[in-house]
Each structure stands twice: as C-alpha cells, then as structure tokens.
XYZ file of C-alpha atoms in Angstrom:
750
model
C 66.699 73.671 56.694
C 70.181 74.968 56.177
C 71.413 77.945 58.029
C 71.932 80.958 55.765
C 74.429 83.602 56.842
C 73.436 87.209 56.217
C 75.482 90.410 56.603
C 74.038 90.700 60.090
C 74.325 87.021 60.888
C 77.368 87.342 63.111
C 75.393 89.284 65.659
C 71.790 88.575 64.669
C 71.942 84.881 65.469
C 70.196 83.696 68.611
C 69.056 87.158 69.548
C 65.305 86.825 69.611
C 65.251 86.380 73.373
C 62.515 86.558 75.900
C 62.508 89.514 78.236
C 63.397 87.169 81.089
C 66.392 85.952 79.105
C 67.557 89.520 78.511
C 67.518 90.323 82.209
C 69.265 87.076 83.067
C 72.111 87.693 80.645
C 72.466 91.278 81.856
C 72.873 89.974 85.398
C 75.439 87.461 84.135
C 77.297 90.291 82.370
C 77.347 92.327 85.589
C 78.725 89.318 87.466
C 81.400 88.798 84.786
C 82.409 92.461 85.041
C 82.763 92.144 88.812
C 84.955 89.056 88.331
C 87.167 91.021 85.924
C 87.363 93.902 88.401
C 88.171 91.796 91.476
C 91.964 91.373 90.924
C 92.428 95.161 90.717
C 91.204 95.764 94.257
C 94.462 94.659 95.980
C 96.731 96.657 93.643
C 94.937 100.024 93.790
C 94.136 101.601 97.126
C 90.470 101.768 98.054
C 88.891 105.015 96.996
C 86.617 106.648 94.469
C 87.750 104.390 91.629
C 85.777 101.446 93.001
C 82.629 103.574 93.240
C 83.147 104.775 89.664
C 83.620 101.290 88.212
C 80.790 99.840 90.301
C 78.460 102.568 89.057
C 79.575 101.892 85.485
C 78.775 98.194 85.833
C 75.285 99.004 87.088
C 74.543 101.734 84.531
C 75.959 99.955 81.463
C 74.267 96.607 82.089
C 70.993 98.282 83.090
C 71.030 100.469 79.970
C 71.711 97.413 77.819
C 68.853 95.468 79.376
C 66.382 98.354 79.000
C 67.219 98.978 75.341
C 67.054 95.274 74.451
C 63.695 94.861 76.178
C 62.245 97.948 74.492
C 63.578 96.885 71.072
C 62.918 93.145 71.401
C 60.762 93.143 68.245
C 63.200 95.226 66.177
C 65.842 93.860 63.785
C 68.872 92.459 65.563
C 71.388 94.804 63.944
C 69.375 97.907 64.875
C 68.936 96.601 68.400
C 72.659 95.927 68.785
C 73.794 99.285 67.392
C 71.271 101.212 69.491
C 72.350 99.377 72.625
C 76.008 100.169 71.949
C 75.294 103.848 71.333
C 73.220 104.191 74.501
C 75.841 102.396 76.604
C 78.680 104.494 75.161
C 76.780 107.736 75.752
C 75.874 106.735 79.297
C 79.509 105.832 80.018
C 80.855 109.110 78.629
C 78.371 111.246 80.562
C 78.913 109.294 83.776
C 82.723 109.404 83.575
C 82.702 113.114 82.774
C 80.367 113.905 85.675
C 82.339 111.814 88.182
C 85.883 112.656 87.047
C 86.153 115.940 85.141
C 82.976 117.962 85.737
C 84.919 121.222 85.900
C 85.913 120.831 82.226
C 82.426 119.881 80.994
C 79.345 121.772 79.903
C 76.728 121.522 82.644
C 79.112 119.147 84.388
C 78.284 116.173 82.118
C 78.811 117.123 78.466
C 82.497 116.765 77.520
C 84.254 119.639 75.797
C 87.611 119.941 73.996
C 89.113 120.863 77.362
C 87.878 117.526 78.723
C 89.683 115.684 75.938
C 92.893 117.647 76.552
C 92.903 116.959 80.268
C 92.026 113.314 79.668
C 95.015 112.894 77.347
C 97.324 114.344 79.992
C 95.829 112.122 82.681
C 96.304 109.052 80.509
C 100.013 109.805 80.150
C 100.335 110.450 83.868
C 98.563 107.214 84.727
C 101.038 105.304 82.584
C 103.922 106.905 84.449
C 102.287 106.150 87.809
C 101.810 102.485 86.927
C 105.319 102.120 85.533
C 106.981 103.871 88.443
C 104.608 102.857 91.221
C 104.479 100.002 93.658
C 101.356 98.180 94.708
C 99.019 99.236 96.121
C 98.926 102.283 93.879
C 97.246 105.390 95.294
C 93.775 106.291 94.104
C 94.794 109.320 92.033
C 92.658 111.217 89.552
C 94.840 109.947 86.701
C 94.366 106.301 87.685
C 90.651 106.797 88.327
C 90.225 108.269 84.851
C 92.122 105.549 83.013
C 90.668 102.659 85.036
C 87.158 104.053 84.668
C 87.518 104.524 80.902
C 89.113 101.122 80.373
C 86.469 99.332 82.402
C 83.681 101.191 80.612
C 84.944 99.651 77.372
C 85.428 96.239 78.987
C 81.942 96.238 80.535
C 80.321 97.198 77.225
C 82.203 94.416 75.407
C 81.356 91.834 78.072
C 77.690 92.818 77.967
C 77.678 92.653 74.165
C 79.326 89.223 74.039
C 77.123 87.682 76.710
C 73.965 89.171 75.187
C 74.847 87.358 71.953
C 75.920 84.193 73.819
C 79.541 84.381 72.745
C 80.759 82.363 75.705
C 84.339 81.770 74.602
C 85.345 85.367 73.726
C 83.554 86.618 76.854
C 85.476 84.147 79.022
C 88.768 85.060 77.349
C 88.112 88.787 77.810
C 87.290 88.417 81.510
C 90.303 86.175 82.041
C 92.762 88.464 80.272
C 91.497 91.626 81.975
C 91.448 89.976 85.393
C 94.837 88.345 84.968
C 96.640 91.564 84.022
C 97.231 92.849 87.584
C 98.227 89.362 88.754
C 100.819 89.038 85.988
C 102.137 92.599 86.203
C 102.498 92.707 89.964
C 103.749 89.130 90.231
C 101.612 89.144 93.340
C 100.175 86.403 95.464
C 97.921 84.011 93.589
C 94.263 84.712 94.363
C 92.862 81.192 94.668
C 89.329 82.437 95.320
C 89.389 84.471 92.109
C 90.522 81.486 90.054
C 87.692 79.407 91.493
C 85.092 82.104 90.794
C 86.519 82.536 87.284
C 86.114 78.808 86.640
C 82.499 78.976 87.859
C 81.855 81.987 85.615
C 83.272 80.178 82.571
C 80.968 77.227 83.248
C 78.015 79.595 83.580
C 78.912 81.264 80.272
C 79.234 77.942 78.476
C 76.007 76.727 80.020
C 74.189 79.892 78.977
C 75.520 79.634 75.442
C 74.743 75.942 75.020
C 71.453 76.024 76.869
C 69.865 78.881 74.907
C 71.439 78.673 71.458
C 68.879 77.654 68.832
C 71.514 75.448 67.223
C 72.084 73.409 70.393
C 70.200 70.398 71.663
C 67.748 71.028 74.444
C 68.887 68.482 77.001
C 71.853 69.305 79.206
C 74.454 66.831 80.352
C 74.548 67.805 84.000
C 76.957 65.059 84.972
C 79.485 65.931 82.305
C 79.223 69.664 82.942
C 79.705 69.069 86.654
C 82.659 66.818 85.951
C 84.424 69.384 83.782
C 83.631 72.105 86.316
C 84.968 70.141 89.239
C 88.102 69.344 87.257
C 88.669 73.000 86.351
C 88.119 74.216 89.891
C 90.282 71.471 91.371
C 93.062 72.318 88.938
C 92.976 76.008 89.830
C 93.025 75.223 93.535
C 96.055 72.973 93.051
C 97.978 75.160 90.608
C 97.266 78.669 91.915
C 98.868 78.263 95.373
C 102.113 77.108 93.766
C 102.654 80.460 92.048
C 105.584 82.434 93.552
C 104.860 85.641 95.431
C 106.430 89.034 94.853
C 105.243 92.316 96.278
C 106.694 94.691 93.703
C 105.805 95.853 90.240
C 107.815 95.210 87.102
C 110.206 97.965 88.070
C 110.702 97.089 91.739
C 110.614 100.109 94.034
C 111.086 102.500 91.156
C 108.496 105.076 92.062
C 107.042 107.011 94.966
C 103.774 108.780 95.551
C 103.770 111.827 97.785
C 100.737 113.535 99.226
C 100.255 116.409 101.640
C 100.799 114.388 104.810
C 103.548 113.294 107.173
C 103.236 109.584 106.350
C 106.781 109.349 105.066
C 108.028 106.296 106.952
C 107.193 103.655 104.359
C 108.877 105.627 101.574
C 111.987 106.288 103.669
C 112.218 102.593 104.534
C 112.279 101.474 100.901
C 115.246 99.114 100.442
C 116.494 100.694 97.211
C 116.527 104.417 96.580
C 115.502 105.531 93.099
C 115.761 108.871 91.375
C 112.540 110.890 91.490
C 113.729 114.230 90.105
C 116.622 115.997 88.520
C 117.181 119.715 88.886
C 119.534 122.216 87.341
C 120.276 125.548 88.992
C 122.422 128.581 88.409
C 123.723 128.368 91.969
C 126.451 126.047 93.228
C 124.048 124.908 95.951
C 120.634 123.448 95.227
C 117.484 124.522 97.085
C 115.186 122.416 99.195
C 112.034 121.585 97.219
C 108.690 121.927 98.952
C 105.480 120.129 98.082
C 103.078 121.101 100.862
C 102.840 122.877 104.193
C 100.941 121.745 107.280
C 99.908 124.428 109.790
C 96.944 122.956 111.680
C 97.496 120.440 114.454
C 94.483 118.567 115.847
C 96.259 116.657 118.584
C 97.001 113.608 116.467
C 98.096 114.774 113.024
C 99.194 117.916 111.248
C 96.660 118.912 108.620
C 97.765 120.207 105.212
C 96.972 123.800 104.355
C 94.067 124.154 101.965
C 93.850 127.885 101.365
C 92.421 129.782 98.417
C 94.171 129.241 95.098
C 94.577 131.317 91.977
C 95.619 130.705 88.399
C 99.319 130.186 87.788
C 99.182 133.055 85.321
C 98.317 135.403 88.215
C 101.624 134.672 89.918
C 102.474 133.804 93.512
C 101.145 136.928 95.195
C 102.862 139.764 97.003
C 106.200 139.080 98.732
C 106.201 138.506 102.491
C 109.725 139.895 102.911
C 111.220 143.363 102.723
C 113.228 144.087 99.606
C 116.261 145.036 101.739
C 116.726 141.363 102.640
C 116.784 139.980 99.080
C 119.694 139.348 96.771
C 119.795 137.927 93.237
C 117.013 135.617 92.105
C 117.674 131.912 91.632
C 116.528 129.958 88.572
C 115.900 126.232 89.046
C 114.873 123.838 86.275
C 113.115 120.719 87.608
C 112.358 117.489 85.782
C 110.008 115.102 87.618
C 110.849 111.462 86.891
C 109.594 108.789 89.304
C 107.310 110.896 91.478
C 103.520 111.035 91.486
C 101.815 113.917 93.261
C 99.052 116.454 92.802
C 101.611 119.114 93.836
C 104.660 120.396 91.993
C 107.939 120.470 93.944
C 109.163 124.079 94.004
C 111.849 126.009 95.928
C 110.871 128.694 98.442
C 110.028 131.459 97.951
C 108.871 130.876 94.385
C 108.010 133.959 92.356
C 107.490 132.654 88.813
C 106.964 129.259 87.154
C 106.978 128.423 83.439
C 106.820 125.215 81.432
C 103.635 123.512 82.642
C 100.260 123.251 80.958
C 96.893 124.409 82.219
C 95.429 122.809 85.296
C 97.957 124.026 87.882
C 97.110 126.668 90.477
C 99.069 128.628 93.057
C 98.321 128.716 96.767
C 99.693 132.202 97.611
C 99.612 131.630 101.366
C 102.475 129.124 101.167
C 103.693 129.586 97.577
C 103.013 125.985 96.582
C 101.602 124.751 93.271
C 98.649 122.331 93.305
C 96.178 120.722 90.909
C 92.939 118.781 91.062
C 93.157 117.450 87.510
C 96.796 116.775 86.568
C 99.806 115.075 88.135
C 103.429 116.064 88.619
C 104.788 112.953 86.890
C 106.758 113.736 83.756
C 106.675 117.507 84.234
C 109.622 119.642 83.175
C 109.478 123.265 84.321
C 111.545 126.211 85.532
C 111.015 128.165 88.748
C 112.417 131.574 89.610
C 112.713 132.107 93.362
C 113.974 134.896 95.587
C 117.028 134.549 97.867
C 116.187 136.170 101.206
C 119.407 137.006 103.096
C 118.976 138.920 106.386
C 121.925 139.096 108.728
C 121.999 137.530 112.189
C 121.451 140.940 113.763
C 118.460 141.670 111.536
C 116.654 138.401 112.179
C 117.490 138.474 115.915
C 115.935 141.926 116.151
C 112.717 140.658 114.590
C 110.069 138.797 116.540
C 108.636 135.490 115.390
C 105.148 136.723 114.630
C 102.825 137.479 111.759
C 101.329 134.027 111.467
C 98.498 132.526 113.448
C 99.072 130.771 116.764
C 96.087 128.695 117.843
C 96.387 128.238 121.601
C 93.728 125.506 121.518
C 96.189 123.320 119.628
C 98.647 123.260 122.516
C 96.267 122.672 125.393
C 96.516 119.371 127.213
C 99.977 118.684 125.829
C 102.107 116.170 127.739
C 104.124 118.134 130.274
C 107.435 117.037 128.773
C 106.841 119.133 125.649
C 106.468 122.659 127.126
C 108.875 121.915 129.984
C 111.616 120.766 127.622
C 111.060 123.751 125.317
C 111.418 126.154 128.258
C 114.531 124.413 129.573
C 116.332 124.291 126.222
C 115.625 127.969 125.424
C 116.094 129.381 128.960
C 119.373 131.137 128.154
C 118.266 132.553 124.784
C 117.301 136.187 124.384
C 115.522 136.576 121.018
C 113.011 134.364 119.292
C 115.551 133.470 116.631
C 118.127 132.450 119.227
C 115.532 130.267 120.973
C 114.836 128.477 117.726
C 118.540 128.015 117.051
C 118.893 126.572 120.561
C 116.126 124.065 119.822
C 117.688 123.199 116.477
C 121.136 122.631 117.980
C 119.708 120.621 120.878
C 117.937 118.192 118.562
C 120.953 117.818 116.294
C 123.368 117.177 119.159
C 121.288 115.167 121.640
C 119.262 112.907 119.310
C 120.029 110.250 116.734
C 118.483 109.592 113.348
C 116.681 106.262 112.932
C 113.830 105.133 110.692
C 113.418 101.899 112.681
C 113.222 103.076 116.317
C 109.727 104.635 115.984
C 108.403 101.325 114.657
C 110.198 99.248 117.276
C 109.077 101.548 120.105
C 105.561 101.946 118.674
C 105.441 105.741 118.357
C 105.617 106.159 114.584
C 103.268 109.134 114.340
C 102.965 112.864 114.934
C 100.468 112.977 117.796
C 101.289 114.467 121.176
C 101.919 111.071 122.759
C 104.286 110.146 119.932
C 106.182 113.427 120.393
C 106.441 112.844 124.147
C 107.851 109.342 123.566
C 110.245 110.711 120.960
C 111.580 113.274 123.450
C 112.227 110.453 125.907
C 113.710 107.929 123.457
C 115.592 110.618 121.504
C 115.649 108.642 118.285
C 113.514 108.977 115.159
C 113.458 110.416 111.658
C 112.552 113.747 110.081
C 108.808 113.561 110.822
C 109.477 113.240 114.553
C 112.139 115.963 114.635
C 109.941 118.390 112.712
C 106.813 117.535 114.730
C 108.547 117.902 118.088
C 110.257 121.163 117.040
C 106.949 122.596 115.799
C 105.005 121.775 118.971
C 107.779 123.137 121.172
C 107.870 126.350 119.111
C 104.105 126.643 119.517
C 104.446 126.444 123.292
C 106.817 129.395 122.989
C 104.103 131.406 121.227
C 105.612 131.310 117.753
C 103.741 130.784 114.452
C 105.101 127.546 113.017
C 104.280 125.056 110.294
C 105.775 121.852 108.880
C 106.916 121.496 105.280
C 106.923 118.262 103.272
C 109.352 118.156 100.388
C 112.794 116.995 99.331
C 116.373 117.628 100.290
C 118.402 119.250 97.501
C 119.889 116.044 96.114
C 123.245 114.820 94.930
C 125.444 116.951 92.692
C 126.235 115.043 89.504
C 129.101 115.535 87.083
C 126.598 116.670 84.452
C 126.079 120.322 83.531
C 123.431 122.019 81.415
C 125.281 125.000 80.061
C 126.378 126.869 83.177
C 123.844 125.119 85.409
C 124.758 122.488 87.973
C 122.666 119.310 87.792
C 121.471 117.474 90.904
C 119.806 114.061 91.213
C 117.065 113.903 93.844
C 116.491 110.405 95.231
C 113.423 108.823 96.798
C 115.099 108.545 100.223
C 115.540 112.326 100.305
C 111.847 112.797 101.022
C 111.938 115.103 104.018
C 109.996 117.200 106.519
C 111.205 120.320 108.310
C 109.675 123.169 110.347
C 109.326 126.844 109.422
C 108.707 129.830 111.680
C 107.331 133.162 110.478
C 109.257 136.405 111.134
C 107.789 139.828 110.377
C 109.345 141.389 107.300
C 111.395 138.267 106.539
C 108.729 135.652 105.907
C 108.878 131.980 106.742
C 112.329 130.928 107.937
C 113.133 127.183 107.680
C 115.028 125.256 110.369
C 116.712 121.863 110.246
C 116.432 119.994 113.564
C 116.843 116.488 112.078
C 120.092 115.022 113.396
C 122.762 114.281 110.755
C 120.501 115.329 107.881
C 120.640 118.592 105.963
C 122.421 121.739 106.973
C 121.269 123.714 110.045
C 120.049 127.277 109.684
C 122.693 129.850 110.651
C 122.498 133.473 109.504
C 125.859 135.213 109.235
C 126.719 138.220 111.376
C 127.580 141.718 110.341
C 128.391 142.540 106.759
C 128.566 138.880 105.748
C 125.199 137.732 104.531
C 123.449 134.550 105.324
C 120.158 133.495 103.888
C 117.318 131.119 103.523
C 117.524 130.670 99.815
C 118.566 127.049 99.929
C 116.133 126.000 102.591
C 117.364 125.154 106.062
C 120.932 126.272 106.457
C 123.157 128.640 104.586
C 126.045 126.366 103.757
C 126.241 124.144 100.692
C 124.191 121.087 99.883
C 122.835 118.916 102.691
C 123.716 115.280 102.939
C 121.302 112.706 101.617
C 121.523 110.101 104.377
C 122.420 110.012 108.069
C 126.070 110.834 108.637
C 128.340 111.976 111.432
C 128.019 115.618 110.529
C 126.457 117.835 107.878
C 128.198 117.854 104.537
C 130.203 120.984 103.722
C 130.479 120.277 99.994
C 128.159 118.789 97.415
C 128.398 115.049 97.048
C 129.036 113.614 93.602
C 126.721 110.846 92.497
C 128.772 107.727 91.631
C 128.934 106.623 88.016
C 127.839 103.140 89.061
C 124.444 103.394 90.803
C 125.191 100.219 92.743
C 127.937 102.078 94.621
C 125.298 104.304 96.196
C 123.637 101.253 97.712
C 126.730 99.574 99.087
C 129.465 97.372 97.792
C 127.959 94.014 96.934
C 124.483 94.942 95.840
C 122.433 92.339 94.044
C 119.870 94.083 91.878
C 116.419 92.529 91.792
C 115.522 91.279 88.330
C 112.176 90.288 86.931
C 111.665 86.563 87.410
C 109.574 85.242 84.497
C 108.517 82.118 86.404
C 105.416 83.631 88.091
C 104.248 85.112 84.807
C 104.695 81.825 82.971
C 102.964 79.835 85.695
C 100.054 82.255 85.903
C 99.582 82.313 82.126
C 99.936 78.542 82.044
C 97.286 78.045 84.715
C 94.872 80.339 82.882
C 95.476 78.548 79.575
C 94.901 75.184 81.218
C 91.558 76.334 82.587
C 90.508 77.746 79.211
C 91.670 74.653 77.303
C 89.937 72.099 79.525
C 86.855 71.828 77.239
C 89.123 71.324 74.220
C 91.092 68.632 76.034
C 87.962 66.807 77.227
C 86.439 66.853 73.737
C 89.684 65.694 72.125
C 89.940 62.743 74.493
C 86.355 61.727 73.793
C 86.917 62.031 70.034
C 90.094 59.968 70.179
C 88.402 57.228 72.228
C 85.488 57.010 69.808
C 87.803 56.980 66.796
C 89.708 54.075 68.329
C 86.508 52.107 68.804
C 85.271 53.045 65.341
C 88.498 51.684 63.893
C 87.456 48.278 65.258
C 83.965 48.513 63.794
C 82.018 50.157 66.668
C 79.206 51.817 64.689
C 77.570 53.402 67.759
C 80.776 55.280 68.645
C 81.197 56.477 65.047
C 77.606 57.701 64.837
C 77.753 59.405 68.234
C 80.917 61.258 67.150
C 79.174 62.374 63.964
C 76.235 63.678 65.978
C 78.419 65.510 68.547
C 80.455 67.131 65.786
C 77.246 68.488 64.280
C 76.307 69.886 67.712
C 79.736 71.486 68.082
C 79.480 73.090 64.640
C 75.985 74.413 65.321
C 74.298 72.226 62.693
C 71.416 71.414 65.074
C 70.891 67.675 64.601
C 67.415 66.376 65.330
C 67.050 63.296 67.497
C 63.940 62.385 65.476
C 65.918 61.767 62.266
C 66.816 58.266 61.176
C 70.399 57.601 60.074
C 69.346 57.452 56.405
C 67.479 60.785 56.590
C 70.371 62.453 58.346
C 72.927 61.106 55.882
C 70.851 62.298 52.931
C 70.539 65.763 54.440
C 74.292 66.017 55.122
C 75.115 64.911 51.579
C 72.620 67.359 50.081
C 73.235 70.450 52.238
C 76.790 70.029 53.531
C 78.461 68.305 50.627
C 79.429 65.228 52.648
C 80.654 62.190 50.706
C 77.621 59.930 50.073
C 79.786 56.810 49.898
C 81.382 57.434 53.294
C 77.994 58.278 54.769
C 76.623 55.065 53.282
C 79.299 53.052 55.086
C 78.388 54.666 58.410
C 74.620 54.258 57.832
C 75.002 50.608 56.863
C 77.119 49.960 59.953
C 74.725 51.622 62.413
C 71.693 49.912 60.895
C 73.372 46.537 61.017
C 74.455 47.159 64.630
C 70.920 48.178 65.569
C 68.904 45.513 63.758
C 71.183 42.571 63.007
C 70.845 39.475 65.200
C 74.118 39.061 67.152
C 74.913 37.462 70.463
C 74.867 39.887 73.372
C 78.262 41.484 73.911
C 79.652 40.232 70.537
C 80.386 42.591 67.619
C 79.003 41.939 64.214
C 81.038 39.610 62.026
C 83.343 41.128 59.430
C 83.322 44.501 61.267
C 85.065 47.013 59.040
C 87.230 50.047 59.902
C 84.818 52.978 60.310
C 87.437 55.522 61.360
C 88.469 56.444 57.795
C 84.966 57.265 56.460
C 84.133 58.977 59.748
C 87.162 61.282 59.526
C 86.368 62.028 55.890
C 82.797 63.080 56.706
C 83.864 65.092 59.756
C 86.443 66.978 57.694
C 83.816 67.833 55.095
C 81.423 69.068 57.783
C 84.125 71.358 59.195
C 84.819 72.702 55.718
C 81.130 73.508 55.197
C 80.927 76.046 58.040
C 82.674 79.354 58.615
C 85.886 79.862 60.595
C 84.021 81.232 63.614
C 81.958 78.065 63.926
C 85.058 75.912 63.596
C 86.819 77.975 66.253
C 83.882 77.620 68.630
C 83.684 73.886 68.010
C 87.354 73.547 68.895
C 87.567 75.648 72.067
C 83.950 75.639 73.331
C 82.393 72.382 72.133
C 78.675 72.420 72.887
C 78.415 68.642 72.876
C 80.110 68.549 76.267
C 77.115 70.299 77.778
C 74.197 68.450 76.123
C 72.955 64.955 76.817
C 73.494 62.066 74.418
C 70.506 60.043 73.194
C 69.723 56.783 74.880
C 70.285 54.732 71.710
C 72.495 55.177 68.694
C 69.651 55.049 66.239
C 68.455 58.511 65.484
C 71.487 60.023 67.103
C-alpha cells in the first residue's frame, strides 16, 4: 500500500509507540540534552546555572513522557501540540521561580515586570559574553539566558527524538554543543566528541530500528563499523585542534564582585577600557563598587546591609555641613565591566539614568542589584565634596564605626607591633594614619608577581604578616595590612573595592573632562571613620594613586576625589604619584609599550572544529555513496545482484518499506504502478536478476552476453527519488537507513 501524506503526516508518522518506547526515547532525549550541555561547563563557572539546566532537562523530558503516555491513543497532532504546550508552560514556570520570583505573581506566574527584567538581562548577558573571558562568572544575566536557551533546545531535542528525526536531532545537539568550543577557541574536548559520535549512532539506530518504514533486521556489523570509524576519526582529529584560552575579543572584559580577589584581573596582559566618565571637575573621583568591613581571620567579607529603593535616595549625610563645598557631577558610562554593583564616587547623594532594579545601601552609599547588571549602563551621579582642614580632622577622633575586638585576637605579633612602632611619634588618630600611609608608600614596593612567587597572595593574617616581612605586593595587600594595623589601634576601618580615576583624554563633553578607566585600574584602598566627617579614604599602595593629605589653615583639602587631595592618581606603578592628569595616547598600542603585537582571531581552530564536526555528520553519506558507487560499477558489467541490492537499499533509504517476501516481478509491478518507475527499465533489471538466479552457469562465471545494468538502474532510482517528498530525499542522503539494516541472504526477493 502506498504511503499517503496528510496535513499531519510530518509529525504523525511513526508515532503510535508503546509506552516502553516513549520512556526509552525520553531517556535518550535527556541524554542528548546532557551531551549538548557538556561543552558549556568549562566556559561558565560552576554555580546555579547548572542546577537550573539540569532541572529543566528532568522536568521537560518527564513532562513529555507523561503527556505522551496519557495521550497514547489520541491523534498524533493533538498529542504533539499538547506535549509542546505542557513543556513550554513547565519551562516558563520553572525559570520564573528559579530566576525572577520577585517579579512574578506567587513567585511562579510571570508578569509584565518579569518580561521587562528579562529583556534587560538578555542584553546584559550579550555584553558579558562579548566582553568576558572564559570561564564566565555565573551571573543572573547568564543564568537567565542560558536557562531560557536550553529550555528551547531541550524541548526541540525531545520533540525530534520522540518523532525519530535522528538527523535534525543530531545536528541540533552538535551545533549547540559546538558553539562554546568554536567561540572560545578552547582546547578540543576529545571525550565530548566521542560521546557525541555514540549519541549520533544511538539516534540513527533508534530511528532505523523503530520506524515502520524500515526493515526489521539490523546490520550490527555495519553499524559497528561506521561507529568505530566515526569515533576513531574524532579521536584522531580533535587533539590536533589548536588551543586558545581567550574569547573572540581576547581579554576585553572584566567581572568584578564584592571581594578582594583582584590579582587575576590585575595580571591580565592587555589592559582594556571598562568605563568612561565625564566630570565637571579637573580631577576625577575614585569609583567605589563595594565595601568590606568584616574580617574573619582569612578574608574580608563584603557589607550586606539593608537596602532601599534608589528613589528614596542615599540617606542622611554622615558629615557636618561646615566641611562640604560644591557638589560634583560625574557621568559614568560602563563599557567592558560586568558587576551587580554600579561604580559610584563617594559620597554619592543622587543618581539618575538607570532603570528599575537598582537599590541603595545607605550604610556605605553603594548601589547594588539582584536582578540587573552594570554592563552598558550610562548614568550620572551627584556627590558631595567633603573638605575639612588638617586642624579639623586632627582634632577629631577616629570613631563612630564598629570595632570588633574579636577580629584582631590571635593576630601574628608583627602586625600590632609594627603598627605601634610606626605610629609611636604621632599624636592624633589622623596623624597615626598618615604615618602608616607614608610608611607603606616609602618602605614597600608595588608588585603583582611577588605574592604569587612567595605564596602569600591572600588577605588572611598569615598573608599580611608575610607581606610586612617581604614588603612587596599590590593594592589588596597594602589595603589589608593597613586595615588590620588600624584595627589594632582601635579605629573603625573598612576596605573599598573600586577603580582609580582613570586617564584624562583629549575629549570633552561640553565643559566636562572625559576620563578613560582601564581594567588594570581595579583597586582596593582602606577607609577610616571620623566623627562628623564620615569615612576618610587613605592610599597606602606604593607608587599608585595620590596619598591623603588635608591642607592646613585657610587652605582647604578634601576627600572628594578619593584618597589624596591632589590631581588624578597614576594608573600604573611609577616612581612617584602623578601631579597632573595623564593624557591617553591616540594610539592604544602606545599604552602597552612600543612594539606591541595585538592578538588577532585565528580562524584555523574554528575551521578545524567545524570541519571535524562535518566529517562526523557526513560519515553515513560517505559510506552510502561508496557502496552505491561500487554497486553501480558492478552493475555496469552485468552484475544483477548488485543492481537489485542497490534498488532495494534505495527503497529503504527513501522509506518505501520493501518487503523481503516480494518476488522481483511483484516488486517491479508495484514500483511501476505506485511510484511511476519506467516499466521497461524495471523489466531489464527483473530479467537480469531472474536469469542470474535461475540460469545454469558455471560457478564463478557471469552469464553470457551480460548487459550494462547501470543505465536502467540509475533511471529507476531517479524516478523513485522524484516520487517522494524533499524531506525523505534529504533523509536518504544524510541518514541512509540501509546502512543500519541487514541485507537479505539472496538477491531474489531483495
């Protein structure tokens, strides 16, 4: 009987499965989804995203299996549409509950606010990927986009495998899995290629073994041969792929969180611009991201105080009005920086230009968010300029904050002893802090390598003790040592993570000066609280920034620019602090040295990776083409068995379901009647196979007057291809079923 296509035929075919078959294909779909997910694990840091995607795989495939089992006796189209709707609804509810519950009704039902936040997160995730370097941090933006993308991928994989569409399912898994390998130009994952090859064989086997149009007997030897060849090829090709550790824009982005793990970012070989800022002042302010006040003996913990809406402002001022001058306005544009905190100058009083989702932490005047990212933000901050004189600050005690004495118990003796020795000749708290600042800047050297070489690259008490002995480190060590020493003196102190002011450019926005903030200006510095003045920053890091120094008498100093009261700090270690702003060179290469060779994207790894994947996918096509060519060559010399076997295998490939019980004459008549094959050409093939089967010839000798069977064979095969739809022809070309079914033992009835 001929196969009649209906409007639902594309997805109704072969979908009257047993319940056992439904469960089996759901398990295969879950395995395929895991294979697609695997390459993303090395390029995104471990975190909640893996739990989210793993839960999606379980929920989506389970929902699909349950619906298909419950609706096994329903029409195929209704079953398919219901399954899709249930899987989509389950994915939406799950993603909303796990990612954006605060925007949803009852924590699971998405609202317009959910859609708005999602759109912002999608944009931020794109910026993070473009500007980031592997492994990317597990941010909310990336979790949202990866979770949503994989929800769609899992649903599609489950749909394709449920309907035994082996080829599109294999292509989808391959493309999704290959994306991180191609984009990162990373090390070839041989194990993944091998597992992918096994999965493709399983998909082809499932499709050929359960399709109603396919023969029942499987060619185990041939399937094993193709599988071994595919796996062997991946093992040989994959290790030859070049290795690169960077993304398409090498080193072009940085992710900053509320911690003191700054070493890796500071050691980046090429500095990139992360922000630009324009200010009404001729000196730019330090930009803060987070403060860390709690020390547990090993690390400084970020402050996580109560927050309030940005519309409610930054809270009451901590300083007396007599110490303030004119306000400063700073416009900030975040470029290659990803963070859940907005960089702002201190003390910020007003911020405009950002959407909903940002909140203020009044205790330290920072701006944070649980749902959006700083990437791509463009906003303006108004901040106060606090300018007490030397006499005023010296007359004020360092107090008003909290000093936890438990934090400084059991400190190495070198820390309190050194603090007492350095400040022995100082009278006021401020003068003691200045003495510490000057001691660090004059007796220590700046180095990002020494802490690694000497194995003390941390902020714990032992690391600080080693730093005080070695007297070489970078900002984290200077700030950590200063803070612990100030604590031993009974002063409230905290550490700030943020950025130095940047390089003054020759650009101006109206009357505003424009500064470029680079990735290697990521910085940490200490602050000490003074009653009536607020938190006063200090700059102990040798050769970086400008040290704090309040002016005496009628001349005012201030803390408006961060540590120091003189113009812009330097951006890299130098012999002394800069007294004037530095101009960014017109040629960016000049900032990196004279003969800088910029890293360019090498297309070779991409081409080799794509080539290896294509080879694996095209192996069935190549094997079938070789078999067809060999048979055609033998048919040209009168080999009727080869011609008839090729005719039979072509029918299998096209899904025409040949029966091994048919005689050649019955099969030829059916093909002429139902497929429009040329009766004359079929007659030539039938006559040849009958003569080869029944004629008396000497063993091993062909029949006399053997004619060329290749021409009628090709004519019939072309007509069979023309009688089916494009999808069947495509499947026959790239996923030939005849490779995975056994041939009959004799040509007759093939």
